[in-house]
Amino acid sequence: MNYLSKDEVIECGIEFAGDVCFSGEYGEQVYTKEKEEGGQPINGVLYERYENGNICYYEYHKDGISNGPRVEFYKSGKIKSYCIKNGGTIDGEYIEWYENGEVKLRKDCKYGIIWSYVNK
């Protein structure tokens, strides 16, 4: 499983800060600013950071909806979880790790519904 480094995320992504907000018809899309103020849906990598500057998570967006890999991190910078999203819901395997790197759980999802679950 490949994921972006902190530097790659910051270089190519858009931070969920400032004017970036949830907007759109049902408030479920992420926009550069309020749609009513001329904001556009986010396309590309969206991320947030912890107070210490490390990445909290990043995920890919298309037309303001999460589509593609979503990777979460602990404050230490170690990976916390990984999944693929499609239309805003988990589509496929979701893996979560303890901070020491051991697998905590695995689940398979389709349309956000859990089909199988293994807790370690």
Tab-separated table of C-alpha atoms in Angstrom:
chain	number	residue	atom	x	y	z
A	1	MET	CA	0.000	0.000	0.000
A	2	ASN	CA	1.437	3.323	-1.044
A	3	TYR	CA	0.568	6.632	0.519
A	4	LEU	CA	1.797	10.196	0.176
A	5	SER	CA	4.460	11.661	2.446
A	6	LYS	CA	3.719	14.747	4.539
A	7	ASP	CA	5.672	16.916	2.088
A	8	GLU	CA	3.805	15.485	-0.915
A	9	VAL	CA	0.434	16.116	0.740
A	10	ILE	CA	1.309	19.728	1.584
A	11	GLU	CA	2.787	20.344	-1.877
A	12	CYS	CA	-0.115	18.977	-3.930
A	13	GLY	CA	-3.049	19.294	-1.524
A	14	ILE	CA	-5.516	21.879	-0.264
A	15	GLU	CA	-5.694	22.369	3.491
A	16	PHE	CA	-9.163	22.265	5.037
A	17	ALA	CA	-8.728	25.675	6.665
A	18	GLY	CA	-9.671	29.297	6.102
A	19	ASP	CA	-12.501	29.649	3.589
A	20	VAL	CA	-12.555	25.938	2.681
A	21	CYS	CA	-15.895	24.587	3.925
A	22	PHE	CA	-18.757	22.154	3.475
A	23	SER	CA	-21.273	23.621	1.051
A	24	GLY	CA	-23.438	22.671	-1.919
A	25	GLU	CA	-27.067	21.639	-2.063
A	26	TYR	CA	-26.996	19.364	1.004
A	27	GLY	CA	-23.822	20.672	2.637
A	28	GLU	CA	-21.995	17.427	1.884
A	29	GLN	CA	-19.481	18.717	-0.648
A	30	VAL	CA	-16.224	20.482	0.185
A	31	TYR	CA	-15.830	23.864	-1.522
A	32	THR	CA	-13.042	26.436	-1.766
A	33	LYS	CA	-15.505	28.811	-0.030
A	34	GLU	CA	-19.293	29.015	0.297
A	35	LYS	CA	-20.995	28.124	-2.992
A	36	GLU	CA	-23.138	31.264	-2.697
A	37	GLU	CA	-19.942	33.335	-2.574
A	38	GLY	CA	-18.580	31.817	-5.789
A	39	GLY	CA	-16.781	28.848	-4.248
A	40	GLN	CA	-15.946	25.812	-6.358
A	41	PRO	CA	-16.012	22.119	-5.378
A	42	ILE	CA	-12.612	20.729	-4.391
A	43	ASN	CA	-10.876	18.466	-6.901
A	44	GLY	CA	-7.693	16.798	-5.693
A	45	VAL	CA	-6.154	16.111	-2.298
A	46	LEU	CA	-7.758	17.652	0.791
A	47	TYR	CA	-6.019	17.466	4.169
A	48	GLU	CA	-6.018	18.681	7.761
A	49	ARG	CA	-3.106	19.069	10.160
A	50	TYR	CA	-2.610	18.612	13.882
A	51	GLU	CA	-1.387	21.523	16.004
A	52	ASN	CA	2.144	20.077	15.755
A	53	GLY	CA	2.035	20.400	11.947
A	54	ASN	CA	1.730	16.693	11.176
A	55	ILE	CA	-0.989	15.526	8.800
A	56	CYS	CA	-4.196	14.380	10.525
A	57	TYR	CA	-5.636	12.872	7.348
A	58	TYR	CA	-5.770	13.354	3.614
A	59	GLU	CA	-8.263	12.187	1.040
A	60	TYR	CA	-8.898	12.646	-2.643
A	61	HIS	CA	-11.949	14.594	-3.802
A	62	LYS	CA	-13.815	14.862	-7.082
A	63	ASP	CA	-16.459	17.565	-7.410
A	64	GLY	CA	-16.232	18.120	-3.654
A	65	ILE	CA	-16.988	14.486	-2.712
A	66	SER	CA	-14.366	12.083	-1.337
A	67	ASN	CA	-13.329	9.620	-4.041
A	68	GLY	CA	-10.154	7.588	-3.769
A	69	PRO	CA	-7.711	6.857	-0.958
A	70	ARG	CA	-8.268	8.284	2.523
A	71	VAL	CA	-5.332	7.984	4.911
A	72	GLU	CA	-5.447	8.953	8.600
A	73	PHE	CA	-2.421	9.447	10.840
A	74	TYR	CA	-1.696	9.604	14.554
A	75	LYS	CA	-0.271	12.878	15.920
A	76	SER	CA	3.139	11.174	15.834
A	77	GLY	CA	2.877	10.872	12.042
A	78	LYS	CA	2.407	7.087	12.041
A	79	ILE	CA	-0.379	5.707	9.880
A	80	LYS	CA	-3.696	5.112	11.661
A	81	SER	CA	-6.080	3.936	8.916
A	82	TYR	CA	-6.438	3.458	5.184
A	83	CYS	CA	-9.441	2.982	2.921
A	84	ILE	CA	-10.758	3.788	-0.532
A	85	LYS	CA	-13.850	5.975	-0.778
A	86	ASN	CA	-16.308	6.119	-3.646
A	87	GLY	CA	-19.007	8.766	-3.686
A	88	GLY	CA	-18.214	9.656	-0.081
A	89	THR	CA	-18.515	6.128	1.360
A	90	ILE	CA	-15.970	3.387	2.046
A	91	ASP	CA	-15.710	1.000	-0.893
A	92	GLY	CA	-13.518	-2.029	-0.238
A	93	GLU	CA	-11.104	-2.824	2.552
A	94	TYR	CA	-10.681	-0.532	5.556
A	95	ILE	CA	-7.586	-1.171	7.682
A	96	GLU	CA	-6.792	0.412	11.040
A	97	TRP	CA	-3.500	0.103	12.935
A	98	TYR	CA	-2.384	0.644	16.502
A	99	GLU	CA	0.263	3.321	16.859
A	100	ASN	CA	2.903	0.582	17.242
A	101	GLY	CA	2.133	-0.586	13.678
A	102	GLU	CA	0.144	-3.732	14.510
A	103	VAL	CA	-3.149	-4.192	12.681
A	104	LYS	CA	-6.069	-3.260	14.937
A	105	LEU	CA	-8.930	-4.216	12.604
A	106	ARG	CA	-9.903	-4.936	9.042
A	107	LYS	CA	-13.320	-4.636	7.494
A	108	ASP	CA	-14.715	-4.942	4.009
A	109	CYS	CA	-17.330	-2.398	2.996
A	110	LYS	CA	-19.529	-1.706	0.011
A	111	TYR	CA	-21.476	1.554	-0.219
A	112	GLY	CA	-20.339	2.236	3.350
A	113	ILE	CA	-21.950	-0.973	4.683
A	114	ILE	CA	-19.695	-3.432	6.547
A	115	TRP	CA	-19.734	-6.896	4.948
A	116	SER	CA	-17.041	-8.526	7.079
A	117	TYR	CA	-15.109	-7.478	10.166
A	118	VAL	CA	-11.968	-8.813	11.852
A	119	ASN	CA	-10.833	-7.309	15.154
A	120	LYS	CA	-7.223	-8.107	16.108
